[in-house]
Short mmCIF file of C-alpha atoms in Angstrom, two decimals:
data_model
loop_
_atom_site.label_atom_id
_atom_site.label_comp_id
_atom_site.label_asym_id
_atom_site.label_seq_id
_atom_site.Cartn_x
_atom_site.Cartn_y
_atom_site.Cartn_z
CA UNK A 10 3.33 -17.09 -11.98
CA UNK A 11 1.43 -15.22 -9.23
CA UNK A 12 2.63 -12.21 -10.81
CA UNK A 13 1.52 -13.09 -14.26
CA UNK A 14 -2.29 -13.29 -12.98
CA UNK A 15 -2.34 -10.44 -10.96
CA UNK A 16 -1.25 -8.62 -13.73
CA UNK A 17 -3.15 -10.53 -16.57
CA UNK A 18 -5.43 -7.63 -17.65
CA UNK A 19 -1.93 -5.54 -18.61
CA UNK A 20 0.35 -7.93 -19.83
CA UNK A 21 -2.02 -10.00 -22.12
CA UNK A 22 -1.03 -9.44 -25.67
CA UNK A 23 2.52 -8.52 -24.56
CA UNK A 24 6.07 -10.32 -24.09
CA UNK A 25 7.19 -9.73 -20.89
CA UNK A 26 10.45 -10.97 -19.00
CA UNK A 27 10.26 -12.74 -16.26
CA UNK A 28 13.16 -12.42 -13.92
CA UNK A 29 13.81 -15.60 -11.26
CA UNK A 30 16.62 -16.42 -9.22
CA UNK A 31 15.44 -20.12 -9.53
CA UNK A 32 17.73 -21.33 -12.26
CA UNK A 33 16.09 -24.96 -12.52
CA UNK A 34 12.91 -22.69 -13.80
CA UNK A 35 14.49 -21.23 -17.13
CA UNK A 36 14.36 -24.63 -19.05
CA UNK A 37 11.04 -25.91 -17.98
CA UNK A 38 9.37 -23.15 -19.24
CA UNK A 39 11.34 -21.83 -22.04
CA UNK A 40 12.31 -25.19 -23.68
CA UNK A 41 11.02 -28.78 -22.21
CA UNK A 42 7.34 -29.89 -23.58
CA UNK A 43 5.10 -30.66 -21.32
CA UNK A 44 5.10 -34.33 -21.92
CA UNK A 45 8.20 -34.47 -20.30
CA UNK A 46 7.54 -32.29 -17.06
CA UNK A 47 5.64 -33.62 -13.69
CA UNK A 48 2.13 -33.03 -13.37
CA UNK A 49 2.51 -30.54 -11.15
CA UNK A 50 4.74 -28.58 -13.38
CA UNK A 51 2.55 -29.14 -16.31
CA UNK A 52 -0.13 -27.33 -14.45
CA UNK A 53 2.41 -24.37 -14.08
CA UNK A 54 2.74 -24.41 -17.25
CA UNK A 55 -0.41 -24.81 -18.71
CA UNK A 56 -1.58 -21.36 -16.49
CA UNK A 57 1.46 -19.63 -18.44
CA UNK A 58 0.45 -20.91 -21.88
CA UNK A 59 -1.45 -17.89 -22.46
CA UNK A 60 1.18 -15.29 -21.64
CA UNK A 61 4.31 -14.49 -24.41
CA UNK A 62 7.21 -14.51 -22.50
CA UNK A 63 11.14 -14.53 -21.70
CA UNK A 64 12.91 -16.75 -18.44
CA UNK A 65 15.57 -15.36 -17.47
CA UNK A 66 17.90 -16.49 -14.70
CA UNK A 67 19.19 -13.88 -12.44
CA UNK A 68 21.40 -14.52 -9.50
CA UNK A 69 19.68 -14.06 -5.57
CA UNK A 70 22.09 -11.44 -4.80
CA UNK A 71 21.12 -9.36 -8.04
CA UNK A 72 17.72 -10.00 -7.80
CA UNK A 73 16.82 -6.96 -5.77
CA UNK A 74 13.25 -6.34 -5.84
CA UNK A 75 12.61 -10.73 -5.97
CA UNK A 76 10.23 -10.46 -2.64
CA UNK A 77 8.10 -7.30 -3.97
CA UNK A 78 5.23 -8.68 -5.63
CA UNK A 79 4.75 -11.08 -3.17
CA UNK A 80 4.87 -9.00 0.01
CA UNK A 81 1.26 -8.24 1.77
CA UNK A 82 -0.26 -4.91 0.51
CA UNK A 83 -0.61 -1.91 2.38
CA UNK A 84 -4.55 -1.92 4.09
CA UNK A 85 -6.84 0.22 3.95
CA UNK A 86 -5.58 2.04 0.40
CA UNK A 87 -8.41 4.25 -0.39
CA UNK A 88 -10.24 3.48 -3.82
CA UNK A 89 -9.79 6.88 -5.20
CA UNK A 90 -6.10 6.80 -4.96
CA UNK A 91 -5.64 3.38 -6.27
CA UNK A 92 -7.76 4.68 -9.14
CA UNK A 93 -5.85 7.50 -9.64
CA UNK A 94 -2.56 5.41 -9.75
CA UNK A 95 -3.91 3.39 -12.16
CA UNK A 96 -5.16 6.52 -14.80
CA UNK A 97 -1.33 7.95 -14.22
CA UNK A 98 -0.45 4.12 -15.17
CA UNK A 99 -2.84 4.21 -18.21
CA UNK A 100 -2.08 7.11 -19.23
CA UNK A 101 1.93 6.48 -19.26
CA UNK A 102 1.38 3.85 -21.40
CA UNK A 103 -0.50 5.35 -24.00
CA UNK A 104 2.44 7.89 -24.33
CA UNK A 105 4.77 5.11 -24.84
CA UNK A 106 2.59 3.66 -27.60
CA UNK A 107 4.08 3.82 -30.92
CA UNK A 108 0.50 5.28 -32.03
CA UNK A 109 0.22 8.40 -34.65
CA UNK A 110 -2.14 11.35 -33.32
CA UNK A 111 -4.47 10.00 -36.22
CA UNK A 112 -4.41 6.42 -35.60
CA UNK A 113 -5.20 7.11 -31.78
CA UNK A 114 -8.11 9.13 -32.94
CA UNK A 115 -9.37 6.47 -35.28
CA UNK A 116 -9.03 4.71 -32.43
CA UNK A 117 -10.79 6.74 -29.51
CA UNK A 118 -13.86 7.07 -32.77
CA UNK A 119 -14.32 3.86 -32.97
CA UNK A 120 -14.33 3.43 -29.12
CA UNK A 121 -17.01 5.57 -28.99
CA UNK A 122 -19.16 3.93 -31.59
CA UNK A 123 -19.13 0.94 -29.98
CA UNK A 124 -21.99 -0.66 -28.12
CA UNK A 125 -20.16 -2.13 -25.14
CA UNK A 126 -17.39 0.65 -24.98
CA UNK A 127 -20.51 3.19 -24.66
CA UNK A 128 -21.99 1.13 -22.11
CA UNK A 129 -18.81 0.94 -19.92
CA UNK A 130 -18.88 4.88 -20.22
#
């Protein structure tokens, strides 16, 4: 769930799986309603109702990476390299988009029509 929101800005719009090694999790989020879940757990949910996504249960012991996203950062990252980590990010997805040369262009026009996308420029 933490993940999901520090994420949000990339993974909006998308299905994405979500991995956990805490089997009780897979049903309460992939199948019960939330009339029939705690309050607490209907809160949960409620924060994930505006993600698409897949629960799936992996064991602890194959879960390798299960402590990552939750460790404390590295300090004192300077801005310009966390920026340019993000542009290699951006720009890896936009090569995986199934996008035609022409559509992106249509696209990157109509980007640069736009009132608030020339104001962010």
């Amino acid at each position: 769930m933490w993940g999901c929101g520090k994420f949000n800005d990339y993974i909006v719009g998308l299905t994405v799986n979500i991995e956990t090694d805490h089997k009780p999790l897979v049903p309460i989020f992939m199948h019960k309603a939330l009339d029939g879940l705690s309050p607490r757990l209907q809160k949960m949910k409620l924060k994930m109702i505006r993600y698409s996504y897949q629960v799936q249960y992996i064991p602890g012991k194959d879960l390798v990476i299960a402590d990552a996203l939750s460790r404390s950062p590295i300090e004192g990252r300077e801005d310009e390299e966390l920026l340019e980590e993000i542009t290699a990010y951006i720009q890896m997805v936009i090569a995986t988009l199934p996008a035609t040369d022409k559509r992106l262009s249509e696209i990157l026009q109509a980007q640069q029509e736009d009132e608030v996308c020339i104001q962010l420029d």
